[in-house]
Amino acid sequence: MSGSMRRTSVPPGPEARAGLTLRGVRIAIRAHVLIPALDLDIGPGECVTIMGRSGAGKSTLLAYIAGTMEPAFSAAGQVAIDGVDVTGLAPEQRRIGILFQDDLLFPHLSVGENLAFGLPASLRGIPARREAVERALAEAELAGFARRDPATLSGGQRARVALMRTLLAAPRALLLDEPFNKLDAQLRHDFRRFVFDHATERGLPILLVTHDVADATAAGGRTMTLEA
Amino acid sequence: MDDPHHGRVGAAVHEVTRARGGVLRLAPALTVAVFLLPIGAGLIGTALPAFGYLPAIGGRAFGIAPWRELFASPGIATAVRTTVVTGIAATLVSVALALGFCAVAHGRRWTRRIGGMLAPILATPHAAVAIGFAFVVAPSGWIARALSPWLTGWALPPDIATVGHASGWPLVLCLVAKETPYLILMIAGALHQVPAARHLGIARMLGYGVTEAWLKVILPQIYPQIRLPILAVLAFSLSVVDVALILGPSNPPTLAVLAVRWFGDADIANYFPGAAAACLLFAIVVGAMMAWVALEHAGEAVGRRWIARGTRSGAASIGARAAFAMTIALCAGSALAIVGMSIWSFAAQWRFPDALPGSLTLGNWSRLWASLAVPVATTLALALAATLIALLLVVCCLENESRTHRRAGDRALWILYVPLLVPQIAFLFGAQVLLVSTGLDGTFGAVVWAHLIFVLPYLFLSLADPWRALDPRYARSATSLGATPLELLLRIKLPLLMGPVLIACAVAFAVSVGQYLPTLFAGSGRVATLTTDAVTLSAGADRRVIGVYALLQAALPCCAYLLAVALPAWRMAHRRARWT
């Protein structure tokens, strides 16, 4: 087994894993302050839920953490992952995974190619990459779907592919931006389990924003409410 | 909604729609006929003489003699090679630059106004840009002047070949400078149809830089929409005449220029090999398009493997950044080219190697004023007539579309692109033969029609998207207030769409002003416009004279564009003023 493969599959030692840390995060749009000052520590495998009405700044907070915030907002504060400050880094260098309400699978790629897009390039060789994709599909109970067009999948199947694509990129934290919203009740329940099981199994700190109390209950961790 | 009155109005409106729809329903067929008929008839009229049949000048025997003559003519192999190499090189480079530029520029704030920034380059006729480029790169041109004598030591223009170089590089350079902005604009339009920002965001979260993500995620999704414009660039680059006359090699020239020379020859027997050359060019264009489609398939296979490898190395973004810089440099070059010719038009004397003229004067303009009046008036009249007729037809087509709720599909798009995909020379000679036989050649109407062939598709393409995007609720609420379909069109839709309509008209106007070959052939050489005169003069007239023509040629479409932008803004300001 090559060293590079090890790096992606084996988590680093506990001393390096401080999880996701926010220090003094403040978000405003023009003179209107959405989040005055937020300190938050989310340990590995822990899930924190932030509740709030739409427009309260939940999604903007996640965009700030991810580094993709719209320039219309102004924000300050530190984002650190496993003790390393990532605030100044470009989004693509932060290694933060994010899931949205929409699965955002790329329509020009097959299901397998979507997953391969997420896989790091350090995993080399077509057979090894194909195997990693097949393994991810099997985990998502979608074995044999690699060549399918994403458009032929059901909503629940697409959501699972989107999560696997995110996880294959080996993120160090997972942000969930109301990803369960569009699914119907039974699917929502199943997909929630699927997400939390896989993320905690990998020891990822999870930050979930939602306006659905059931999501927060299912997440099981601390819950905060944004008042804006 | 259950209001019975509302239902009655709805039914009445529906009846009126049906009654009025009669005339409108003819609009699409009429519009298509306006440009497809002359192209079809012209292609046949060119193909027949290519096989020896042209009774008007005594050709009655079918045979391959014209082809033998064509292939026996000196330098024909070189001409074909130059045509293929310059045409394909110009297309490949334009596409690569446009894609690289868009990959790097995507999402930046200033790109929101990219259309306005590129408008002057797009609106300036090819011939004017080519004339300007000729001055920039000539041995006695601006680059040589800027470097002389301090660096080069040249006190006289050096004896080196640039303009007209056998390899055709100045031709490729000018085509790339003109076609890259066009492709960028087409890409910008296609981007509205995919969730580009969100897909780029997700790709970045997966570790890809913006540029690499654009190439891997956005480009494959928009490619189907920019495919026809790319094929149009390919066809244009292979068959362009005015730019090749000004910048291309002269002996032998490109195939299209060779055909034009034969068609313009005093010896009418040369029509036969000319027709064969035009048909050969048509075949080359078709072959090149097929090769391009094969290249697309190969590119897709390679691209899929590239994407599946998951590399985030950013090697592609280095190339894209280089393309971005080159595009900016080329746009600056185009601007310099026009500025250079503008300066010439005011130069009293401009000796080599001075970087700027010694003194400026209005003398060139006042001397030429009398001889300019006719071509300026003709250019304006042709452009206005073609634009207004095209606008009428296009509005009827689009209105018919919204009344019948049947949108023109993909096949209609291909039909619209036919004038841009068929080489002009392949059908213009045949069309001219028909015009001569009916005695219509050289008339104003014939030239307007020839311009319409190219004005119509551009006007349709620029107006269709904003028209279709108009919120249908305006129409519904006006209808429920009792407006007839005609009132709805004149008092609601057209005023709401005033901006896009004016822009589309400016595009159409610019297309007409830039037409060289259609004016030449439909006008039988007797209808002189700024563009035909400028191309003729470029062969060796005084640069001060050429400068006047090139500047006027560039100024007319740019003024039209400015007017199209300024009018709605002025109207808005006026309206606000009234409110306060």
mmCIF file of C-alpha atoms in Angstrom, chain B residues 191-327:
data_model
loop_
_atom_site.group_PDB
_atom_site.id
_atom_site.type_symbol
_atom_site.label_atom_id
_atom_site.label_comp_id
_atom_site.label_asym_id
_atom_site.label_seq_id
_atom_site.Cartn_x
_atom_site.Cartn_y
_atom_site.Cartn_z
ATOM 1 C CA LEU B 191 -23.293 31.106 -18.559
ATOM 2 C CA HIS B 192 -26.744 32.404 -17.608
ATOM 3 C CA GLN B 193 -28.169 28.997 -18.400
ATOM 4 C CA VAL B 194 -26.199 26.967 -15.862
ATOM 5 C CA PRO B 195 -25.976 27.402 -12.060
ATOM 6 C CA ALA B 196 -22.359 28.450 -12.531
ATOM 7 C CA ALA B 197 -21.791 30.136 -9.159
ATOM 8 C CA ARG B 198 -23.101 27.227 -7.105
ATOM 9 C CA HIS B 199 -21.293 24.580 -9.121
ATOM 10 C CA LEU B 200 -18.043 26.526 -8.867
ATOM 11 C CA GLY B 201 -18.601 26.885 -5.126
ATOM 12 C CA ILE B 202 -19.015 23.145 -4.634
ATOM 13 C CA ALA B 203 -15.949 22.423 -6.792
ATOM 14 C CA ARG B 204 -13.897 24.806 -4.655
ATOM 15 C CA MET B 205 -15.039 23.064 -1.485
ATOM 16 C CA LEU B 206 -13.762 19.849 -3.080
ATOM 17 C CA GLY B 207 -10.357 21.475 -3.426
ATOM 18 C CA TYR B 208 -10.313 22.911 -6.946
ATOM 19 C CA GLY B 209 -9.126 26.427 -7.749
ATOM 20 C CA VAL B 210 -11.637 28.647 -9.573
ATOM 21 C CA THR B 211 -9.966 28.463 -12.972
ATOM 22 C CA GLU B 212 -9.503 24.709 -12.939
ATOM 23 C CA ALA B 213 -13.054 24.270 -11.645
ATOM 24 C CA TRP B 214 -14.368 26.452 -14.468
ATOM 25 C CA LEU B 215 -12.658 24.329 -17.088
ATOM 26 C CA LYS B 216 -13.780 21.037 -15.538
ATOM 27 C CA VAL B 217 -17.263 21.885 -14.354
ATOM 28 C CA ILE B 218 -18.616 24.899 -16.247
ATOM 29 C CA LEU B 219 -17.093 24.511 -19.716
ATOM 30 C CA PRO B 220 -18.543 21.028 -20.391
ATOM 31 C CA GLN B 221 -21.983 22.313 -19.414
ATOM 32 C CA ILE B 222 -21.947 25.407 -21.621
ATOM 33 C CA TYR B 223 -20.156 23.869 -24.605
ATOM 34 C CA PRO B 224 -23.354 22.781 -26.397
ATOM 35 C CA GLN B 225 -24.442 26.438 -26.428
ATOM 36 C CA ILE B 226 -21.206 27.823 -27.837
ATOM 37 C CA ARG B 227 -20.756 25.104 -30.424
ATOM 38 C CA LEU B 228 -22.583 26.890 -33.257
ATOM 39 C CA PRO B 229 -20.743 30.175 -32.654
ATOM 40 C CA ILE B 230 -17.447 28.257 -32.775
ATOM 41 C CA LEU B 231 -18.424 26.596 -36.056
ATOM 42 C CA ALA B 232 -19.380 30.045 -37.373
ATOM 43 C CA VAL B 233 -15.919 31.335 -36.432
ATOM 44 C CA LEU B 234 -14.370 28.337 -38.205
ATOM 45 C CA ALA B 235 -16.365 28.926 -41.388
ATOM 46 C CA PHE B 236 -15.670 32.650 -41.285
ATOM 47 C CA SER B 237 -11.923 32.251 -40.722
ATOM 48 C CA LEU B 238 -11.617 29.812 -43.622
ATOM 49 C CA SER B 239 -13.563 31.959 -46.059
ATOM 50 C CA VAL B 240 -12.953 35.583 -45.042
ATOM 51 C CA VAL B 241 -12.191 37.884 -47.961
ATOM 52 C CA ASP B 242 -11.779 41.486 -46.780
ATOM 53 C CA VAL B 243 -9.303 40.745 -43.981
ATOM 54 C CA ALA B 244 -7.387 38.344 -46.247
ATOM 55 C CA LEU B 245 -7.193 41.000 -48.971
ATOM 56 C CA ILE B 246 -5.745 43.506 -46.514
ATOM 57 C CA LEU B 247 -3.452 41.299 -44.401
ATOM 58 C CA GLY B 248 -3.191 37.919 -46.108
ATOM 59 C CA PRO B 249 -0.593 36.632 -48.549
ATOM 60 C CA SER B 250 -1.054 37.950 -52.058
ATOM 61 C CA ASN B 251 0.614 35.482 -54.377
ATOM 62 C CA PRO B 252 -0.948 33.045 -54.120
ATOM 63 C CA PRO B 253 -3.677 34.412 -51.838
ATOM 64 C CA THR B 254 -6.159 32.350 -49.837
ATOM 65 C CA LEU B 255 -8.706 30.350 -51.787
ATOM 66 C CA ALA B 256 -11.552 32.787 -51.097
ATOM 67 C CA VAL B 257 -9.513 35.715 -52.412
ATOM 68 C CA LEU B 258 -8.470 33.652 -55.434
ATOM 69 C CA ALA B 259 -12.138 33.009 -56.252
ATOM 70 C CA VAL B 260 -12.994 36.711 -55.876
ATOM 71 C CA ARG B 261 -10.112 37.605 -58.205
ATOM 72 C CA TRP B 262 -11.363 35.229 -60.865
ATOM 73 C CA PHE B 263 -14.931 36.498 -60.502
ATOM 74 C CA GLY B 264 -13.660 40.059 -60.868
ATOM 75 C CA ASP B 265 -11.481 39.286 -63.871
ATOM 76 C CA ALA B 266 -12.053 41.067 -67.166
ATOM 77 C CA ASP B 267 -11.911 37.684 -68.873
ATOM 78 C CA ILE B 268 -15.298 36.189 -68.070
ATOM 79 C CA ALA B 269 -14.021 32.698 -68.950
ATOM 80 C CA ASN B 270 -12.379 32.855 -65.523
ATOM 81 C CA TYR B 271 -15.825 32.627 -63.912
ATOM 82 C CA PHE B 272 -15.581 28.856 -64.402
ATOM 83 C CA PRO B 273 -12.424 28.168 -62.358
ATOM 84 C CA GLY B 274 -13.659 30.840 -59.917
ATOM 85 C CA ALA B 275 -16.866 28.892 -59.356
ATOM 86 C CA ALA B 276 -14.833 25.716 -58.907
ATOM 87 C CA ALA B 277 -12.651 27.488 -56.315
ATOM 88 C CA ALA B 278 -15.769 28.688 -54.474
ATOM 89 C CA CYS B 279 -17.147 25.138 -54.432
ATOM 90 C CA LEU B 280 -13.811 23.761 -53.251
ATOM 91 C CA LEU B 281 -13.867 26.280 -50.406
ATOM 92 C CA PHE B 282 -17.388 25.158 -49.511
ATOM 93 C CA ALA B 283 -16.122 21.555 -49.381
ATOM 94 C CA ILE B 284 -13.147 22.604 -47.242
ATOM 95 C CA VAL B 285 -15.462 24.378 -44.785
ATOM 96 C CA VAL B 286 -17.742 21.341 -44.540
ATOM 97 C CA GLY B 287 -14.709 19.069 -44.072
ATOM 98 C CA ALA B 288 -13.253 21.353 -41.404
ATOM 99 C CA MET B 289 -16.561 21.347 -39.521
ATOM 100 C CA MET B 290 -16.652 17.569 -39.595
ATOM 101 C CA ALA B 291 -13.070 17.488 -38.342
ATOM 102 C CA TRP B 292 -14.067 19.893 -35.562
ATOM 103 C CA VAL B 293 -16.918 17.634 -34.485
ATOM 104 C CA ALA B 294 -14.478 14.692 -34.409
ATOM 105 C CA LEU B 295 -12.154 16.838 -32.326
ATOM 106 C CA GLU B 296 -15.025 17.540 -29.924
ATOM 107 C CA HIS B 297 -15.522 13.814 -29.380
ATOM 108 C CA ALA B 298 -11.821 13.282 -28.785
ATOM 109 C CA GLY B 299 -11.762 16.295 -26.474
ATOM 110 C CA GLU B 300 -14.676 14.932 -24.487
ATOM 111 C CA ALA B 301 -12.963 11.573 -23.963
ATOM 112 C CA VAL B 302 -9.707 13.212 -22.894
ATOM 113 C CA GLY B 303 -11.570 15.691 -20.704
ATOM 114 C CA ARG B 304 -13.505 12.988 -18.872
ATOM 115 C CA ARG B 305 -10.289 11.155 -18.055
ATOM 116 C CA TRP B 306 -8.671 14.418 -16.956
ATOM 117 C CA ILE B 307 -11.609 15.189 -14.676
ATOM 118 C CA ALA B 308 -11.719 11.658 -13.225
ATOM 119 C CA ARG B 309 -8.018 11.819 -12.285
ATOM 120 C CA GLY B 310 -8.940 14.415 -9.694
ATOM 121 C CA THR B 311 -5.831 16.577 -10.189
ATOM 122 C CA ARG B 312 -5.950 19.920 -8.400
ATOM 123 C CA SER B 313 -2.468 20.842 -9.634
ATOM 124 C CA GLY B 314 -3.478 24.091 -11.314
ATOM 125 C CA ALA B 315 -1.360 23.463 -14.420
ATOM 126 C CA ALA B 316 -4.425 24.304 -16.487
ATOM 127 C CA SER B 317 -4.844 27.573 -14.664
ATOM 128 C CA ILE B 318 -1.348 28.664 -15.699
ATOM 129 C CA GLY B 319 -2.339 28.188 -19.333
ATOM 130 C CA ALA B 320 -5.620 29.975 -18.717
ATOM 131 C CA ARG B 321 -3.805 32.900 -17.139
ATOM 132 C CA ALA B 322 -1.545 33.145 -20.161
ATOM 133 C CA ALA B 323 -4.629 33.123 -22.399
ATOM 134 C CA PHE B 324 -6.184 35.858 -20.265
ATOM 135 C CA ALA B 325 -3.101 38.048 -20.652
ATOM 136 C CA MET B 326 -2.934 37.423 -24.399
ATOM 137 C CA THR B 327 -6.604 38.292 -24.826
#
